[in-house]
Amino acid sequence: MIGRMNHIGIATPDVEKAAKVWLELYGATKAHDAFDMPEQGVRVKFIDLPNSQIELIEPLGDASPLLGFLARSPAGGQHHVCFEVEDIFAARDDMRTKGARVLGTGEPRMGAHGTPVIFVHPKDSGGVLVELMQIPAEAIS
Ligand code: CO
């Protein structure tokens, strides 16, 4: 079963410009430094909210999976929602048992928080791309 919502992923052509919206228009108080994830083809910048985070993601490189998204929505937009799970392999197997499509090879890969993640196809979730993220063991009470 999924746990807490960890973050909302928002695709944008420019994470620094996008961050200003959340800081200046909506009054978010903390933006983290952006960092690159070359293997995932994204540049990432997190905005802290009282109960969650916004993950701003910008294409990085010619093979970025975000390029198609931004071709359809040049100004950017909501890309995925991330929920926490205790065991990423158990979550992956549960998704497959229930007939949902796990993207890629299905092998969890390292997410932006440094814990393993998988993505479930939006067609299995009413059009929502869902990221499942294993929370660090020390966060499990
Ligand atoms: Co994410």
PDB file of C-alpha atoms and ligand atoms in Angstrom:
ATOM      1  CA  MET A   1       0.000   0.000   0.000  1.00  0.00           C
ATOM      2  CA  ILE A   2       1.239   3.477  -0.765  1.00  0.00           C
ATOM      3  CA  GLY A   3       2.144   5.798   2.060  1.00  0.00           C
ATOM      4  CA  ARG A   4       2.645   9.525   2.260  1.00  0.00           C
ATOM      5  CA  MET A   5       2.713  11.660  -0.850  1.00  0.00           C
ATOM      6  CA  ASN A   6       6.379  12.612  -1.107  1.00  0.00           C
ATOM      7  CA  HIS A   7       6.356  15.162  -3.926  1.00  0.00           C
ATOM      8  CA  ILE A   8       4.693  16.400  -7.084  1.00  0.00           C
ATOM      9  CA  GLY A   9       6.889  16.379 -10.187  1.00  0.00           C
ATOM     10  CA  ILE A  10       6.530  19.373 -12.491  1.00  0.00           C
ATOM     11  CA  ALA A  11       8.259  19.482 -15.868  1.00  0.00           C
ATOM     12  CA  THR A  12       9.590  22.857 -16.957  1.00  0.00           C
ATOM     13  CA  PRO A  13      12.004  24.214 -19.541  1.00  0.00           C
ATOM     14  CA  ASP A  14      13.893  26.065 -16.770  1.00  0.00           C
ATOM     15  CA  VAL A  15      13.929  24.992 -13.113  1.00  0.00           C
ATOM     16  CA  GLU A  16      15.262  28.359 -11.897  1.00  0.00           C
ATOM     17  CA  LYS A  17      12.492  30.332 -13.590  1.00  0.00           C
ATOM     18  CA  ALA A  18       9.908  27.816 -12.433  1.00  0.00           C
ATOM     19  CA  ALA A  19      11.178  28.054  -8.848  1.00  0.00           C
ATOM     20  CA  LYS A  20      10.443  31.781  -8.806  1.00  0.00           C
ATOM     21  CA  VAL A  21       6.750  31.083  -9.330  1.00  0.00           C
ATOM     22  CA  TRP A  22       6.568  28.921  -6.228  1.00  0.00           C
ATOM     23  CA  LEU A  23       8.718  31.286  -4.174  1.00  0.00           C
ATOM     24  CA  GLU A  24       7.336  34.645  -5.289  1.00  0.00           C
ATOM     25  CA  LEU A  25       3.739  33.953  -6.299  1.00  0.00           C
ATOM     26  CA  TYR A  26       2.909  31.243  -3.764  1.00  0.00           C
ATOM     27  CA  GLY A  27       5.316  32.194  -0.983  1.00  0.00           C
ATOM     28  CA  ALA A  28       7.232  28.954  -0.617  1.00  0.00           C
ATOM     29  CA  THR A  29      10.157  29.727   1.644  1.00  0.00           C
ATOM     30  CA  LYS A  30      12.835  27.212   0.665  1.00  0.00           C
ATOM     31  CA  ALA A  31      14.266  26.210  -2.702  1.00  0.00           C
ATOM     32  CA  HIS A  32      17.166  23.781  -2.751  1.00  0.00           C
ATOM     33  CA  ASP A  33      20.092  24.102  -5.143  1.00  0.00           C
ATOM     34  CA  ALA A  34      19.445  22.469  -8.504  1.00  0.00           C
ATOM     35  CA  PHE A  35      21.432  19.361  -9.418  1.00  0.00           C
ATOM     36  CA  ASP A  36      21.879  17.202 -12.508  1.00  0.00           C
ATOM     37  CA  MET A  37      20.935  13.547 -12.847  1.00  0.00           C
ATOM     38  CA  PRO A  38      22.642  12.686 -16.160  1.00  0.00           C
ATOM     39  CA  GLU A  39      21.554   9.034 -16.150  1.00  0.00           C
ATOM     40  CA  GLN A  40      17.910  10.105 -15.872  1.00  0.00           C
ATOM     41  CA  GLY A  41      18.322  12.980 -18.323  1.00  0.00           C
ATOM     42  CA  VAL A  42      16.991  15.576 -15.916  1.00  0.00           C
ATOM     43  CA  ARG A  43      18.056  18.593 -13.915  1.00  0.00           C
ATOM     44  CA  VAL A  44      16.193  18.731 -10.590  1.00  0.00           C
ATOM     45  CA  LYS A  45      15.317  21.465  -8.114  1.00  0.00           C
ATOM     46  CA  PHE A  46      13.260  20.832  -4.997  1.00  0.00           C
ATOM     47  CA  ILE A  47      10.956  23.350  -3.340  1.00  0.00           C
ATOM     48  CA  ASP A  48       9.993  22.632   0.270  1.00  0.00           C
ATOM     49  CA  LEU A  49       6.382  22.923   1.375  1.00  0.00           C
ATOM     50  CA  PRO A  50       5.102  22.460   4.921  1.00  0.00           C
ATOM     51  CA  ASN A  51       3.851  18.943   4.204  1.00  0.00           C
ATOM     52  CA  SER A  52       5.552  17.946   0.964  1.00  0.00           C
ATOM     53  CA  GLN A  53       7.838  19.040  -1.847  1.00  0.00           C
ATOM     54  CA  ILE A  54       7.615  20.164  -5.444  1.00  0.00           C
ATOM     55  CA  GLU A  55      10.210  18.540  -7.712  1.00  0.00           C
ATOM     56  CA  LEU A  56      10.954  20.790 -10.669  1.00  0.00           C
ATOM     57  CA  ILE A  57      12.495  18.831 -13.525  1.00  0.00           C
ATOM     58  CA  GLU A  58      14.138  20.220 -16.644  1.00  0.00           C
ATOM     59  CA  PRO A  59      15.440  18.210 -19.620  1.00  0.00           C
ATOM     60  CA  LEU A  60      19.140  17.408 -19.535  1.00  0.00           C
ATOM     61  CA  GLY A  61      20.744  16.164 -22.748  1.00  0.00           C
ATOM     62  CA  ASP A  62      19.401  15.133 -26.126  1.00  0.00           C
ATOM     63  CA  ALA A  63      17.808  11.903 -24.903  1.00  0.00           C
ATOM     64  CA  SER A  64      15.908  13.351 -21.956  1.00  0.00           C
ATOM     65  CA  PRO A  65      12.545  11.674 -21.378  1.00  0.00           C
ATOM     66  CA  LEU A  66      11.139  15.149 -20.723  1.00  0.00           C
ATOM     67  CA  LEU A  67      11.678  16.378 -24.276  1.00  0.00           C
ATOM     68  CA  GLY A  68       8.526  14.688 -25.540  1.00  0.00           C
ATOM     69  CA  PHE A  69       6.501  16.069 -22.662  1.00  0.00           C
ATOM     70  CA  LEU A  70       7.704  19.618 -23.301  1.00  0.00           C
ATOM     71  CA  ALA A  71       7.120  19.237 -27.045  1.00  0.00           C
ATOM     72  CA  ARG A  72       3.450  18.690 -26.199  1.00  0.00           C
ATOM     73  CA  SER A  73       3.380  21.243 -23.360  1.00  0.00           C
ATOM     74  CA  PRO A  74       6.103  23.812 -24.049  1.00  0.00           C
ATOM     75  CA  ALA A  75       5.373  25.851 -20.921  1.00  0.00           C
ATOM     76  CA  GLY A  76       5.685  22.766 -18.727  1.00  0.00           C
ATOM     77  CA  GLY A  77       3.130  21.165 -16.478  1.00  0.00           C
ATOM     78  CA  GLN A  78       2.407  18.504 -13.917  1.00  0.00           C
ATOM     79  CA  HIS A  79       4.442  15.427 -14.792  1.00  0.00           C
ATOM     80  CA  HIS A  80       4.105  12.865 -11.975  1.00  0.00           C
ATOM     81  CA  VAL A  81       3.062  12.298  -8.387  1.00  0.00           C
ATOM     82  CA  CYS A  82       5.356  10.429  -6.006  1.00  0.00           C
ATOM     83  CA  PHE A  83       4.211   8.267  -3.112  1.00  0.00           C
ATOM     84  CA  GLU A  84       6.370   6.573  -0.504  1.00  0.00           C
ATOM     85  CA  VAL A  85       6.560   2.812  -0.084  1.00  0.00           C
ATOM     86  CA  GLU A  86       8.509   0.811   2.481  1.00  0.00           C
ATOM     87  CA  ASP A  87       9.869  -1.825   0.068  1.00  0.00           C
ATOM     88  CA  ILE A  88      10.342  -0.919  -3.590  1.00  0.00           C
ATOM     89  CA  PHE A  89      10.689  -4.522  -4.774  1.00  0.00           C
ATOM     90  CA  ALA A  90       7.515  -5.572  -2.975  1.00  0.00           C
ATOM     91  CA  ALA A  91       5.734  -2.560  -4.486  1.00  0.00           C
ATOM     92  CA  ARG A  92       7.035  -3.409  -7.968  1.00  0.00           C
ATOM     93  CA  ASP A  93       5.909  -7.031  -7.675  1.00  0.00           C
ATOM     94  CA  ASP A  94       2.521  -5.935  -6.312  1.00  0.00           C
ATOM     95  CA  MET A  95       2.017  -3.621  -9.305  1.00  0.00           C
ATOM     96  CA  ARG A  96       2.866  -6.410 -11.746  1.00  0.00           C
ATOM     97  CA  THR A  97       0.670  -8.946  -9.963  1.00  0.00           C
ATOM     98  CA  LYS A  98      -2.213  -6.516 -10.332  1.00  0.00           C
ATOM     99  CA  GLY A  99      -1.484  -6.065 -14.029  1.00  0.00           C
ATOM    100  CA  ALA A 100      -0.023  -2.564 -13.924  1.00  0.00           C
ATOM    101  CA  ARG A 101       2.852  -1.669 -16.210  1.00  0.00           C
ATOM    102  CA  VAL A 102       6.103  -0.698 -14.514  1.00  0.00           C
ATOM    103  CA  LEU A 103       8.136   1.505 -16.855  1.00  0.00           C
ATOM    104  CA  GLY A 104      11.543   0.529 -18.185  1.00  0.00           C
ATOM    105  CA  THR A 105      13.021  -2.794 -17.174  1.00  0.00           C
ATOM    106  CA  GLY A 106      11.186  -2.697 -13.865  1.00  0.00           C
ATOM    107  CA  GLU A 107      14.480  -2.625 -12.026  1.00  0.00           C
ATOM    108  CA  PRO A 108      14.294   0.179  -9.469  1.00  0.00           C
ATOM    109  CA  ARG A 109      16.713   3.000 -10.146  1.00  0.00           C
ATOM    110  CA  MET A 110      18.099   5.695  -7.926  1.00  0.00           C
ATOM    111  CA  GLY A 111      15.689   8.590  -7.508  1.00  0.00           C
ATOM    112  CA  ALA A 112      16.372  12.232  -6.777  1.00  0.00           C
ATOM    113  CA  HIS A 113      16.214  11.596  -3.020  1.00  0.00           C
ATOM    114  CA  GLY A 114      18.868   8.885  -3.216  1.00  0.00           C
ATOM    115  CA  THR A 115      16.486   5.999  -2.643  1.00  0.00           C
ATOM    116  CA  PRO A 116      15.230   3.528  -5.280  1.00  0.00           C
ATOM    117  CA  VAL A 117      12.160   4.404  -7.331  1.00  0.00           C
ATOM    118  CA  ILE A 118       9.923   2.915 -10.016  1.00  0.00           C
ATOM    119  CA  PHE A 119       7.364   4.526 -12.301  1.00  0.00           C
ATOM    120  CA  VAL A 120       3.939   3.068 -13.110  1.00  0.00           C
ATOM    121  CA  HIS A 121       2.423   3.724 -16.524  1.00  0.00           C
ATOM    122  CA  PRO A 122      -0.133   6.570 -16.542  1.00  0.00           C
ATOM    123  CA  LYS A 123      -2.614   4.388 -18.421  1.00  0.00           C
ATOM    124  CA  ASP A 124      -2.882   2.250 -15.295  1.00  0.00           C
ATOM    125  CA  SER A 125      -3.685   5.242 -13.055  1.00  0.00           C
ATOM    126  CA  GLY A 126      -6.253   7.328 -14.864  1.00  0.00           C
ATOM    127  CA  GLY A 127      -3.663   9.272 -16.813  1.00  0.00           C
ATOM    128  CA  VAL A 128      -1.379  10.014 -13.849  1.00  0.00           C
ATOM    129  CA  LEU A 129       2.275   8.999 -14.036  1.00  0.00           C
ATOM    130  CA  VAL A 130       2.965   7.574 -10.573  1.00  0.00           C
ATOM    131  CA  GLU A 131       6.423   7.362  -9.025  1.00  0.00           C
ATOM    132  CA  LEU A 132       6.839   5.001  -6.106  1.00  0.00           C
ATOM    133  CA  MET A 133       9.799   5.814  -3.901  1.00  0.00           C
ATOM    134  CA  GLN A 134      11.307   3.674  -1.186  1.00  0.00           C
ATOM    135  CA  ILE A 135      11.710   5.732   1.942  1.00  0.00           C
ATOM    136  CA  PRO A 136      14.948   5.385   3.882  1.00  0.00           C
ATOM    137  CA  ALA A 137      14.829   2.595   6.467  1.00  0.00           C
ATOM    138  CA  GLU A 138      15.366   5.088   9.282  1.00  0.00           C
ATOM    139  CA  ALA A 139      12.166   6.906   8.248  1.00  0.00           C
ATOM    140  CA  ILE A 140      10.036   3.803   8.870  1.00  0.00           C
ATOM    141  CA  SER A 141       8.677   3.871  12.382  1.00  0.00           C
TER     142      SER A 141
HETATM  143 CO    CO B   1       9.848  12.522  -8.687  1.00  0.00          CO
END
